[in-house]
């Protein structure tokens, strides 16, 4: 019975695994190449039973290898996968932009077609004679890319730019630093905070599988129309590339190469807002908003305050336009508004609310009208303007002095000036003058203090000199103080970055390398941790101090891709400070 049950379960798994819809896919090793390069084309079907495969017409290309066939089948966590592939190595015959036609295969009486593949052939590229040249490998396997969410926004419409560092599985990144930050001329810009830091993800780039990390992301809002340019970002990266050789255990031997990478310049076409239908109340708001005019109290007493709130909520350029102003009767005393902003910055733009709070204080009894206001904004998704009009607000003052009546209803009645006896001062007719007697410095208090000053300062100077000599004689203490000052010098930049994970660990690692560079006169960025260990051992540094130094370096490298809190960063800072102090006592 048990055997039958197991056989039944296996049969169900097999049927479910191989009952998937058949699909023929086409994949190329790269979508862009020079006319002197080659590329690999692979056609794969995901179901058994495929027959009579026909490759596409490789017009504009020459087949230099293949076809080669392969079959793979796997079973992971109860799920079966199957793939049968046909591979070709082809070489372009001329420059241009070509679509590789579909391939076909027959299965279950049906003919499946792959999708066309776009391939761009450029001028001949420089290919080194040695394919294992580290500089060439580093250049081909790492790409700094700037990606923009929208290339033709309206003035005032938010977009974002994201800088990604793509790197293949063939190489490793040892160190990186931004040498030139991008400039956003013509844009209001704000950095977008990322919760996951520099988390490594996978994606396709130029038709190949890459890992990538988002280095920087910023919200951009064009402030003028026309052609705007986002300047490139430049980075200095230390890359670990394979040398093509292996060690005694078969592990690949790598070599570190320092190279500069630059992202491509991006051009944005900023569109002017349309003039047609533009309201007079429009002050530059672009997005999707709601608008309110609210009074905290509509019934109050004289000298009692009420808050009039003018508020705009929604998503858009909340920091780049003016709120409508309210007009009040002159019988109401109105103070300057208090601005309150609750704005969040995300990849989709600015969202939240902006509010002006007016404080209104009435003096006389009566009923007063605060006229309605109007707010206009442009919605870039709809491509048109919207206007929101509020209702009139009435403030009823039920207790207080009566408003004086005049012949002119718009003016308060004039009142006679009351004399209190303190409003005006008469001209003084008598004076109490005394003769001026100039003071003399000789035999004054200041004269005697300056006379005694040398008698006081000379003993103090002698005491300080003796203290300084005693301190200079303390060799161990001087070494300790010198080591502490050196640690503070090299770690000052890292201390400023506490709380910002990626800049902190970059500064911390750079401080450790700069310290060794200054003490040992070597370029530590060009050597491995094993070499650093050997150099320190040759300098007779104890094993514990060496291990502590290497541990801090490893933690800096590891922390860039793992979640780290402020407490851990402070601990790493103290560890680095202690390590530099320990080493400086021995070097």
JSON list of C-alpha atoms in Angstrom, two decimals, residues 94-299:
[
{"chain": "A", "resi": 94, "resn": "UNK", "atom": "CA", "xyz": [28.53, 44.87, -41.04]},
{"chain": "A", "resi": 95, "resn": "UNK", "atom": "CA", "xyz": [27.60, 47.71, -38.70]},
{"chain": "A", "resi": 96, "resn": "UNK", "atom": "CA", "xyz": [24.01, 48.60, -37.94]},
{"chain": "A", "resi": 97, "resn": "UNK", "atom": "CA", "xyz": [20.95, 47.70, -35.90]},
{"chain": "A", "resi": 98, "resn": "UNK", "atom": "CA", "xyz": [19.50, 44.27, -36.71]},
{"chain": "A", "resi": 99, "resn": "UNK", "atom": "CA", "xyz": [16.61, 42.08, -35.55]},
{"chain": "A", "resi": 100, "resn": "UNK", "atom": "CA", "xyz": [17.53, 38.40, -35.34]},
{"chain": "A", "resi": 101, "resn": "UNK", "atom": "CA", "xyz": [14.47, 36.56, -36.80]},
{"chain": "A", "resi": 102, "resn": "UNK", "atom": "CA", "xyz": [12.58, 33.90, -34.79]},
{"chain": "A", "resi": 103, "resn": "UNK", "atom": "CA", "xyz": [13.66, 30.26, -34.65]},
{"chain": "A", "resi": 104, "resn": "UNK", "atom": "CA", "xyz": [11.00, 27.48, -34.79]},
{"chain": "A", "resi": 105, "resn": "UNK", "atom": "CA", "xyz": [10.43, 24.02, -33.34]},
{"chain": "A", "resi": 106, "resn": "UNK", "atom": "CA", "xyz": [7.55, 21.52, -33.50]},
{"chain": "A", "resi": 107, "resn": "UNK", "atom": "CA", "xyz": [5.98, 19.98, -30.40]},
{"chain": "A", "resi": 108, "resn": "UNK", "atom": "CA", "xyz": [2.65, 18.19, -29.92]},
{"chain": "A", "resi": 109, "resn": "UNK", "atom": "CA", "xyz": [1.71, 18.98, -33.52]},
{"chain": "A", "resi": 110, "resn": "UNK", "atom": "CA", "xyz": [2.25, 22.71, -33.03]},
{"chain": "A", "resi": 111, "resn": "UNK", "atom": "CA", "xyz": [4.98, 25.03, -34.24]},
{"chain": "A", "resi": 112, "resn": "UNK", "atom": "CA", "xyz": [6.56, 27.30, -31.64]},
{"chain": "A", "resi": 113, "resn": "UNK", "atom": "CA", "xyz": [8.39, 30.52, -32.56]},
{"chain": "A", "resi": 114, "resn": "UNK", "atom": "CA", "xyz": [10.92, 32.46, -30.48]},
{"chain": "A", "resi": 115, "resn": "UNK", "atom": "CA", "xyz": [10.76, 36.23, -30.19]},
{"chain": "A", "resi": 116, "resn": "UNK", "atom": "CA", "xyz": [13.01, 38.39, -32.39]},
{"chain": "A", "resi": 117, "resn": "UNK", "atom": "CA", "xyz": [16.18, 39.69, -30.71]},
{"chain": "A", "resi": 118, "resn": "UNK", "atom": "CA", "xyz": [17.56, 43.19, -31.28]},
{"chain": "A", "resi": 119, "resn": "UNK", "atom": "CA", "xyz": [21.34, 43.39, -31.82]},
{"chain": "A", "resi": 120, "resn": "UNK", "atom": "CA", "xyz": [23.40, 46.58, -32.28]},
{"chain": "A", "resi": 121, "resn": "UNK", "atom": "CA", "xyz": [26.73, 46.34, -34.12]},
{"chain": "A", "resi": 122, "resn": "UNK", "atom": "CA", "xyz": [29.13, 49.27, -33.63]},
{"chain": "A", "resi": 123, "resn": "UNK", "atom": "CA", "xyz": [32.59, 50.21, -34.82]},
{"chain": "A", "resi": 124, "resn": "UNK", "atom": "CA", "xyz": [35.42, 47.81, -34.09]},
{"chain": "A", "resi": 125, "resn": "UNK", "atom": "CA", "xyz": [36.40, 47.84, -30.42]},
{"chain": "A", "resi": 126, "resn": "UNK", "atom": "CA", "xyz": [39.86, 47.40, -29.03]},
{"chain": "A", "resi": 127, "resn": "UNK", "atom": "CA", "xyz": [40.37, 43.80, -27.94]},
{"chain": "A", "resi": 128, "resn": "UNK", "atom": "CA", "xyz": [43.67, 42.98, -26.22]},
{"chain": "A", "resi": 129, "resn": "UNK", "atom": "CA", "xyz": [45.86, 40.20, -27.45]},
{"chain": "A", "resi": 130, "resn": "UNK", "atom": "CA", "xyz": [45.73, 38.67, -23.99]},
{"chain": "A", "resi": 131, "resn": "UNK", "atom": "CA", "xyz": [42.05, 37.93, -23.09]},
{"chain": "A", "resi": 132, "resn": "UNK", "atom": "CA", "xyz": [43.11, 37.57, -19.44]},
{"chain": "A", "resi": 133, "resn": "UNK", "atom": "CA", "xyz": [44.42, 41.15, -19.26]},
{"chain": "A", "resi": 134, "resn": "UNK", "atom": "CA", "xyz": [43.10, 42.43, -15.88]},
{"chain": "A", "resi": 135, "resn": "UNK", "atom": "CA", "xyz": [42.34, 45.95, -17.17]},
{"chain": "A", "resi": 136, "resn": "UNK", "atom": "CA", "xyz": [40.29, 44.57, -20.05]},
{"chain": "A", "resi": 137, "resn": "UNK", "atom": "CA", "xyz": [38.39, 42.14, -17.80]},
{"chain": "A", "resi": 138, "resn": "UNK", "atom": "CA", "xyz": [37.61, 44.90, -15.30]},
{"chain": "A", "resi": 139, "resn": "UNK", "atom": "CA", "xyz": [36.37, 47.19, -18.07]},
{"chain": "A", "resi": 140, "resn": "UNK", "atom": "CA", "xyz": [34.14, 44.54, -19.65]},
{"chain": "A", "resi": 141, "resn": "UNK", "atom": "CA", "xyz": [32.60, 43.24, -16.42]},
{"chain": "A", "resi": 142, "resn": "UNK", "atom": "CA", "xyz": [31.76, 46.46, -14.53]},
{"chain": "A", "resi": 143, "resn": "UNK", "atom": "CA", "xyz": [29.42, 49.23, -15.73]},
{"chain": "A", "resi": 144, "resn": "UNK", "atom": "CA", "xyz": [28.32, 52.44, -13.99]},
{"chain": "A", "resi": 145, "resn": "UNK", "atom": "CA", "xyz": [24.87, 53.32, -15.32]},
{"chain": "A", "resi": 146, "resn": "UNK", "atom": "CA", "xyz": [22.54, 56.30, -14.71]},
{"chain": "A", "resi": 147, "resn": "UNK", "atom": "CA", "xyz": [18.85, 55.47, -15.20]},
{"chain": "A", "resi": 148, "resn": "UNK", "atom": "CA", "xyz": [16.20, 58.21, -15.42]},
{"chain": "A", "resi": 149, "resn": "UNK", "atom": "CA", "xyz": [12.51, 57.50, -14.79]},
{"chain": "A", "resi": 150, "resn": "UNK", "atom": "CA", "xyz": [11.25, 60.00, -17.41]},
{"chain": "A", "resi": 151, "resn": "UNK", "atom": "CA", "xyz": [13.13, 61.83, -20.16]},
{"chain": "A", "resi": 152, "resn": "UNK", "atom": "CA", "xyz": [10.46, 64.45, -21.05]},
{"chain": "A", "resi": 153, "resn": "UNK", "atom": "CA", "xyz": [8.83, 65.81, -17.88]},
{"chain": "A", "resi": 154, "resn": "UNK", "atom": "CA", "xyz": [6.96, 69.10, -17.47]},
{"chain": "A", "resi": 155, "resn": "UNK", "atom": "CA", "xyz": [8.51, 71.98, -15.56]},
{"chain": "A", "resi": 156, "resn": "UNK", "atom": "CA", "xyz": [7.74, 71.22, -11.90]},
{"chain": "A", "resi": 157, "resn": "UNK", "atom": "CA", "xyz": [7.11, 67.51, -12.49]},
{"chain": "A", "resi": 158, "resn": "UNK", "atom": "CA", "xyz": [9.20, 65.17, -10.33]},
{"chain": "A", "resi": 159, "resn": "UNK", "atom": "CA", "xyz": [11.38, 62.43, -11.83]},
{"chain": "A", "resi": 160, "resn": "UNK", "atom": "CA", "xyz": [14.20, 60.40, -10.32]},
{"chain": "A", "resi": 161, "resn": "UNK", "atom": "CA", "xyz": [17.71, 59.41, -11.38]},
{"chain": "A", "resi": 162, "resn": "UNK", "atom": "CA", "xyz": [19.26, 56.18, -10.09]},
{"chain": "A", "resi": 163, "resn": "UNK", "atom": "CA", "xyz": [22.96, 55.32, -10.33]},
{"chain": "A", "resi": 164, "resn": "UNK", "atom": "CA", "xyz": [23.59, 51.58, -10.55]},
{"chain": "A", "resi": 165, "resn": "UNK", "atom": "CA", "xyz": [26.89, 49.72, -10.48]},
{"chain": "A", "resi": 166, "resn": "UNK", "atom": "CA", "xyz": [26.57, 46.52, -12.53]},
{"chain": "A", "resi": 167, "resn": "UNK", "atom": "CA", "xyz": [29.24, 43.85, -11.99]},
{"chain": "A", "resi": 168, "resn": "UNK", "atom": "CA", "xyz": [29.39, 40.27, -13.27]},
{"chain": "A", "resi": 169, "resn": "UNK", "atom": "CA", "xyz": [30.04, 37.14, -11.24]},
{"chain": "A", "resi": 170, "resn": "UNK", "atom": "CA", "xyz": [33.56, 36.94, -12.70]},
{"chain": "A", "resi": 171, "resn": "UNK", "atom": "CA", "xyz": [34.88, 39.87, -10.66]},
{"chain": "A", "resi": 172, "resn": "UNK", "atom": "CA", "xyz": [34.76, 41.19, -7.11]},
{"chain": "A", "resi": 173, "resn": "UNK", "atom": "CA", "xyz": [34.73, 44.76, -5.80]},
{"chain": "A", "resi": 174, "resn": "UNK", "atom": "CA", "xyz": [37.29, 45.47, -3.11]},
{"chain": "A", "resi": 175, "resn": "UNK", "atom": "CA", "xyz": [36.84, 49.20, -2.67]},
{"chain": "A", "resi": 176, "resn": "UNK", "atom": "CA", "xyz": [34.95, 52.06, -4.31]},
{"chain": "A", "resi": 177, "resn": "UNK", "atom": "CA", "xyz": [34.72, 55.81, -3.86]},
{"chain": "A", "resi": 178, "resn": "UNK", "atom": "CA", "xyz": [32.88, 58.58, -5.71]},
{"chain": "A", "resi": 179, "resn": "UNK", "atom": "CA", "xyz": [35.51, 60.94, -7.15]},
{"chain": "A", "resi": 180, "resn": "UNK", "atom": "CA", "xyz": [33.07, 63.32, -8.85]},
{"chain": "A", "resi": 181, "resn": "UNK", "atom": "CA", "xyz": [29.40, 63.67, -7.91]},
{"chain": "A", "resi": 182, "resn": "UNK", "atom": "CA", "xyz": [26.81, 64.46, -10.61]},
{"chain": "A", "resi": 183, "resn": "UNK", "atom": "CA", "xyz": [25.57, 68.03, -11.02]},
{"chain": "A", "resi": 184, "resn": "UNK", "atom": "CA", "xyz": [21.86, 68.78, -11.42]},
{"chain": "A", "resi": 185, "resn": "UNK", "atom": "CA", "xyz": [21.88, 72.22, -13.04]},
{"chain": "A", "resi": 186, "resn": "UNK", "atom": "CA", "xyz": [18.35, 73.41, -13.76]},
{"chain": "A", "resi": 187, "resn": "UNK", "atom": "CA", "xyz": [16.77, 71.01, -11.24]},
{"chain": "A", "resi": 188, "resn": "UNK", "atom": "CA", "xyz": [15.56, 71.21, -7.68]},
{"chain": "A", "resi": 189, "resn": "UNK", "atom": "CA", "xyz": [17.04, 68.02, -6.26]},
{"chain": "A", "resi": 190, "resn": "UNK", "atom": "CA", "xyz": [16.91, 65.96, -3.11]},
{"chain": "A", "resi": 191, "resn": "UNK", "atom": "CA", "xyz": [18.57, 62.64, -2.27]},
{"chain": "A", "resi": 192, "resn": "UNK", "atom": "CA", "xyz": [16.17, 59.72, -1.78]},
{"chain": "A", "resi": 193, "resn": "UNK", "atom": "CA", "xyz": [16.97, 57.68, 1.31]},
{"chain": "A", "resi": 194, "resn": "UNK", "atom": "CA", "xyz": [17.04, 53.93, 0.67]},
{"chain": "A", "resi": 195, "resn": "UNK", "atom": "CA", "xyz": [16.00, 51.55, 3.46]},
{"chain": "A", "resi": 196, "resn": "UNK", "atom": "CA", "xyz": [17.99, 48.59, 2.11]},
{"chain": "A", "resi": 197, "resn": "UNK", "atom": "CA", "xyz": [21.23, 50.57, 1.66]},
{"chain": "A", "resi": 198, "resn": "UNK", "atom": "CA", "xyz": [23.46, 49.06, -1.04]},
{"chain": "A", "resi": 199, "resn": "UNK", "atom": "CA", "xyz": [21.69, 45.71, -1.21]},
{"chain": "A", "resi": 200, "resn": "UNK", "atom": "CA", "xyz": [22.99, 43.58, -4.08]},
{"chain": "A", "resi": 201, "resn": "UNK", "atom": "CA", "xyz": [20.38, 42.44, -6.61]},
{"chain": "A", "resi": 202, "resn": "UNK", "atom": "CA", "xyz": [20.45, 40.67, -9.98]},
{"chain": "A", "resi": 203, "resn": "UNK", "atom": "CA", "xyz": [19.23, 41.98, -13.34]},
{"chain": "A", "resi": 204, "resn": "UNK", "atom": "CA", "xyz": [19.83, 41.75, -17.08]},
{"chain": "A", "resi": 205, "resn": "UNK", "atom": "CA", "xyz": [22.14, 44.34, -18.61]},
{"chain": "A", "resi": 206, "resn": "UNK", "atom": "CA", "xyz": [23.03, 44.31, -22.33]},
{"chain": "A", "resi": 207, "resn": "UNK", "atom": "CA", "xyz": [21.44, 40.86, -22.55]},
{"chain": "A", "resi": 208, "resn": "UNK", "atom": "CA", "xyz": [23.65, 39.39, -19.80]},
{"chain": "A", "resi": 209, "resn": "UNK", "atom": "CA", "xyz": [23.03, 38.47, -16.18]},
{"chain": "A", "resi": 210, "resn": "UNK", "atom": "CA", "xyz": [24.66, 40.93, -13.76]},
{"chain": "A", "resi": 211, "resn": "UNK", "atom": "CA", "xyz": [24.63, 41.75, -10.09]},
{"chain": "A", "resi": 212, "resn": "UNK", "atom": "CA", "xyz": [24.08, 45.38, -9.26]},
{"chain": "A", "resi": 213, "resn": "UNK", "atom": "CA", "xyz": [23.92, 47.79, -6.32]},
{"chain": "A", "resi": 214, "resn": "UNK", "atom": "CA", "xyz": [22.13, 51.15, -6.25]},
{"chain": "A", "resi": 215, "resn": "UNK", "atom": "CA", "xyz": [24.78, 53.70, -5.24]},
{"chain": "A", "resi": 216, "resn": "UNK", "atom": "CA", "xyz": [22.73, 56.89, -5.29]},
{"chain": "A", "resi": 217, "resn": "UNK", "atom": "CA", "xyz": [19.15, 57.91, -5.98]},
{"chain": "A", "resi": 218, "resn": "UNK", "atom": "CA", "xyz": [17.84, 61.47, -6.24]},
{"chain": "A", "resi": 219, "resn": "UNK", "atom": "CA", "xyz": [14.53, 63.20, -6.87]},
{"chain": "A", "resi": 220, "resn": "UNK", "atom": "CA", "xyz": [14.78, 65.86, -9.60]},
{"chain": "A", "resi": 221, "resn": "UNK", "atom": "CA", "xyz": [12.23, 68.58, -10.37]},
{"chain": "A", "resi": 222, "resn": "UNK", "atom": "CA", "xyz": [13.05, 70.75, -13.42]},
{"chain": "A", "resi": 223, "resn": "UNK", "atom": "CA", "xyz": [12.77, 74.45, -12.65]},
{"chain": "A", "resi": 224, "resn": "UNK", "atom": "CA", "xyz": [13.02, 75.68, -16.24]},
{"chain": "A", "resi": 225, "resn": "UNK", "atom": "CA", "xyz": [12.11, 74.44, -19.70]},
{"chain": "A", "resi": 226, "resn": "UNK", "atom": "CA", "xyz": [14.44, 73.31, -22.44]},
{"chain": "A", "resi": 227, "resn": "UNK", "atom": "CA", "xyz": [17.34, 70.89, -22.75]},
{"chain": "A", "resi": 228, "resn": "UNK", "atom": "CA", "xyz": [18.79, 70.05, -19.33]},
{"chain": "A", "resi": 229, "resn": "UNK", "atom": "CA", "xyz": [21.88, 67.92, -18.75]},
{"chain": "A", "resi": 230, "resn": "UNK", "atom": "CA", "xyz": [22.71, 65.59, -15.86]},
{"chain": "A", "resi": 231, "resn": "UNK", "atom": "CA", "xyz": [26.48, 65.43, -15.65]},
{"chain": "A", "resi": 232, "resn": "UNK", "atom": "CA", "xyz": [28.16, 62.01, -15.19]},
{"chain": "A", "resi": 233, "resn": "UNK", "atom": "CA", "xyz": [29.14, 60.43, -11.91]},
{"chain": "A", "resi": 234, "resn": "UNK", "atom": "CA", "xyz": [32.76, 59.29, -11.66]},
{"chain": "A", "resi": 235, "resn": "UNK", "atom": "CA", "xyz": [34.01, 56.51, -9.39]},
{"chain": "A", "resi": 236, "resn": "UNK", "atom": "CA", "xyz": [37.34, 55.02, -8.45]},
{"chain": "A", "resi": 237, "resn": "UNK", "atom": "CA", "xyz": [36.95, 51.25, -7.98]},
{"chain": "A", "resi": 238, "resn": "UNK", "atom": "CA", "xyz": [39.40, 48.56, -6.90]},
{"chain": "A", "resi": 239, "resn": "UNK", "atom": "CA", "xyz": [38.41, 45.39, -8.79]},
{"chain": "A", "resi": 240, "resn": "UNK", "atom": "CA", "xyz": [39.52, 41.84, -8.04]},
{"chain": "A", "resi": 241, "resn": "UNK", "atom": "CA", "xyz": [39.80, 40.08, -11.45]},
{"chain": "A", "resi": 242, "resn": "UNK", "atom": "CA", "xyz": [40.75, 36.44, -12.16]},
{"chain": "A", "resi": 243, "resn": "UNK", "atom": "CA", "xyz": [44.22, 35.87, -13.59]},
{"chain": "A", "resi": 244, "resn": "UNK", "atom": "CA", "xyz": [43.37, 32.55, -15.26]},
{"chain": "A", "resi": 245, "resn": "UNK", "atom": "CA", "xyz": [45.56, 30.66, -12.78]},
{"chain": "A", "resi": 246, "resn": "UNK", "atom": "CA", "xyz": [44.69, 28.69, -9.67]},
{"chain": "A", "resi": 247, "resn": "UNK", "atom": "CA", "xyz": [46.35, 28.00, -6.35]},
{"chain": "A", "resi": 248, "resn": "UNK", "atom": "CA", "xyz": [47.37, 24.63, -4.91]},
{"chain": "A", "resi": 249, "resn": "UNK", "atom": "CA", "xyz": [43.76, 23.83, -3.96]},
{"chain": "A", "resi": 250, "resn": "UNK", "atom": "CA", "xyz": [42.33, 24.84, -7.31]},
{"chain": "A", "resi": 251, "resn": "UNK", "atom": "CA", "xyz": [40.92, 28.18, -6.15]},
{"chain": "A", "resi": 252, "resn": "UNK", "atom": "CA", "xyz": [41.24, 30.97, -8.74]},
{"chain": "A", "resi": 253, "resn": "UNK", "atom": "CA", "xyz": [43.97, 33.53, -8.14]},
{"chain": "A", "resi": 254, "resn": "UNK", "atom": "CA", "xyz": [42.79, 37.13, -8.47]},
{"chain": "A", "resi": 255, "resn": "UNK", "atom": "CA", "xyz": [44.57, 40.42, -9.00]},
{"chain": "A", "resi": 256, "resn": "UNK", "atom": "CA", "xyz": [43.45, 43.83, -7.81]},
{"chain": "A", "resi": 257, "resn": "UNK", "atom": "CA", "xyz": [43.13, 46.57, -10.43]},
{"chain": "A", "resi": 258, "resn": "UNK", "atom": "CA", "xyz": [42.17, 50.20, -9.75]},
{"chain": "A", "resi": 259, "resn": "UNK", "atom": "CA", "xyz": [40.08, 51.78, -12.53]},
{"chain": "A", "resi": 260, "resn": "UNK", "atom": "CA", "xyz": [37.96, 54.88, -12.99]},
{"chain": "A", "resi": 261, "resn": "UNK", "atom": "CA", "xyz": [34.39, 54.43, -14.22]},
{"chain": "A", "resi": 262, "resn": "UNK", "atom": "CA", "xyz": [32.08, 57.14, -15.55]},
{"chain": "A", "resi": 263, "resn": "UNK", "atom": "CA", "xyz": [28.34, 57.03, -16.14]},
{"chain": "A", "resi": 264, "resn": "UNK", "atom": "CA", "xyz": [26.91, 58.35, -19.38]},
{"chain": "A", "resi": 265, "resn": "UNK", "atom": "CA", "xyz": [25.70, 61.94, -19.56]},
{"chain": "A", "resi": 266, "resn": "UNK", "atom": "CA", "xyz": [21.90, 62.14, -19.49]},
{"chain": "A", "resi": 267, "resn": "UNK", "atom": "CA", "xyz": [19.82, 64.72, -21.35]},
{"chain": "A", "resi": 268, "resn": "UNK", "atom": "CA", "xyz": [16.34, 65.69, -20.15]},
{"chain": "A", "resi": 269, "resn": "UNK", "atom": "CA", "xyz": [13.89, 67.67, -22.30]},
{"chain": "A", "resi": 270, "resn": "UNK", "atom": "CA", "xyz": [11.85, 69.78, -19.87]},
{"chain": "A", "resi": 271, "resn": "UNK", "atom": "CA", "xyz": [8.50, 70.83, -21.35]},
{"chain": "A", "resi": 272, "resn": "UNK", "atom": "CA", "xyz": [6.98, 74.24, -20.68]},
{"chain": "A", "resi": 273, "resn": "UNK", "atom": "CA", "xyz": [3.56, 74.19, -18.99]},
{"chain": "A", "resi": 274, "resn": "UNK", "atom": "CA", "xyz": [0.77, 74.93, -21.50]},
{"chain": "A", "resi": 275, "resn": "UNK", "atom": "CA", "xyz": [-0.57, 78.49, -21.70]},
{"chain": "A", "resi": 276, "resn": "UNK", "atom": "CA", "xyz": [-4.02, 77.37, -22.76]},
{"chain": "A", "resi": 277, "resn": "UNK", "atom": "CA", "xyz": [-6.38, 77.23, -19.79]},
{"chain": "A", "resi": 278, "resn": "UNK", "atom": "CA", "xyz": [-3.78, 78.57, -17.34]},
{"chain": "A", "resi": 279, "resn": "UNK", "atom": "CA", "xyz": [-5.68, 80.21, -14.41]},
{"chain": "A", "resi": 280, "resn": "UNK", "atom": "CA", "xyz": [-4.66, 83.56, -12.92]},
{"chain": "A", "resi": 281, "resn": "UNK", "atom": "CA", "xyz": [-4.40, 81.93, -9.49]},
{"chain": "A", "resi": 282, "resn": "UNK", "atom": "CA", "xyz": [-1.77, 79.43, -10.70]},
{"chain": "A", "resi": 283, "resn": "UNK", "atom": "CA", "xyz": [1.52, 79.85, -8.76]},
{"chain": "A", "resi": 284, "resn": "UNK", "atom": "CA", "xyz": [3.50, 76.84, -10.05]},
{"chain": "A", "resi": 285, "resn": "UNK", "atom": "CA", "xyz": [1.88, 73.83, -8.33]},
{"chain": "A", "resi": 286, "resn": "UNK", "atom": "CA", "xyz": [2.38, 70.66, -10.42]},
{"chain": "A", "resi": 287, "resn": "UNK", "atom": "CA", "xyz": [0.96, 67.33, -9.28]},
{"chain": "A", "resi": 288, "resn": "UNK", "atom": "CA", "xyz": [-2.31, 66.08, -7.81]},
{"chain": "A", "resi": 289, "resn": "UNK", "atom": "CA", "xyz": [-3.59, 68.07, -4.80]},
{"chain": "A", "resi": 290, "resn": "UNK", "atom": "CA", "xyz": [-6.49, 68.89, -2.52]},
{"chain": "A", "resi": 291, "resn": "UNK", "atom": "CA", "xyz": [-7.03, 72.31, -0.94]},
{"chain": "A", "resi": 292, "resn": "UNK", "atom": "CA", "xyz": [-8.78, 73.49, 2.26]},
{"chain": "A", "resi": 293, "resn": "UNK", "atom": "CA", "xyz": [-9.51, 76.78, 4.06]},
{"chain": "A", "resi": 294, "resn": "UNK", "atom": "CA", "xyz": [-10.64, 76.08, 7.64]},
{"chain": "A", "resi": 295, "resn": "UNK", "atom": "CA", "xyz": [-11.21, 78.19, 10.77]},
{"chain": "A", "resi": 296, "resn": "UNK", "atom": "CA", "xyz": [-10.62, 76.62, 14.19]},
{"chain": "A", "resi": 297, "resn": "UNK", "atom": "CA", "xyz": [-13.38, 78.82, 15.72]},
{"chain": "A", "resi": 298, "resn": "UNK", "atom": "CA", "xyz": [-16.24, 80.59, 14.00]},
{"chain": "A", "resi": 299, "resn": "UNK", "atom": "CA", "xyz": [-17.80, 81.99, 17.19]}
]
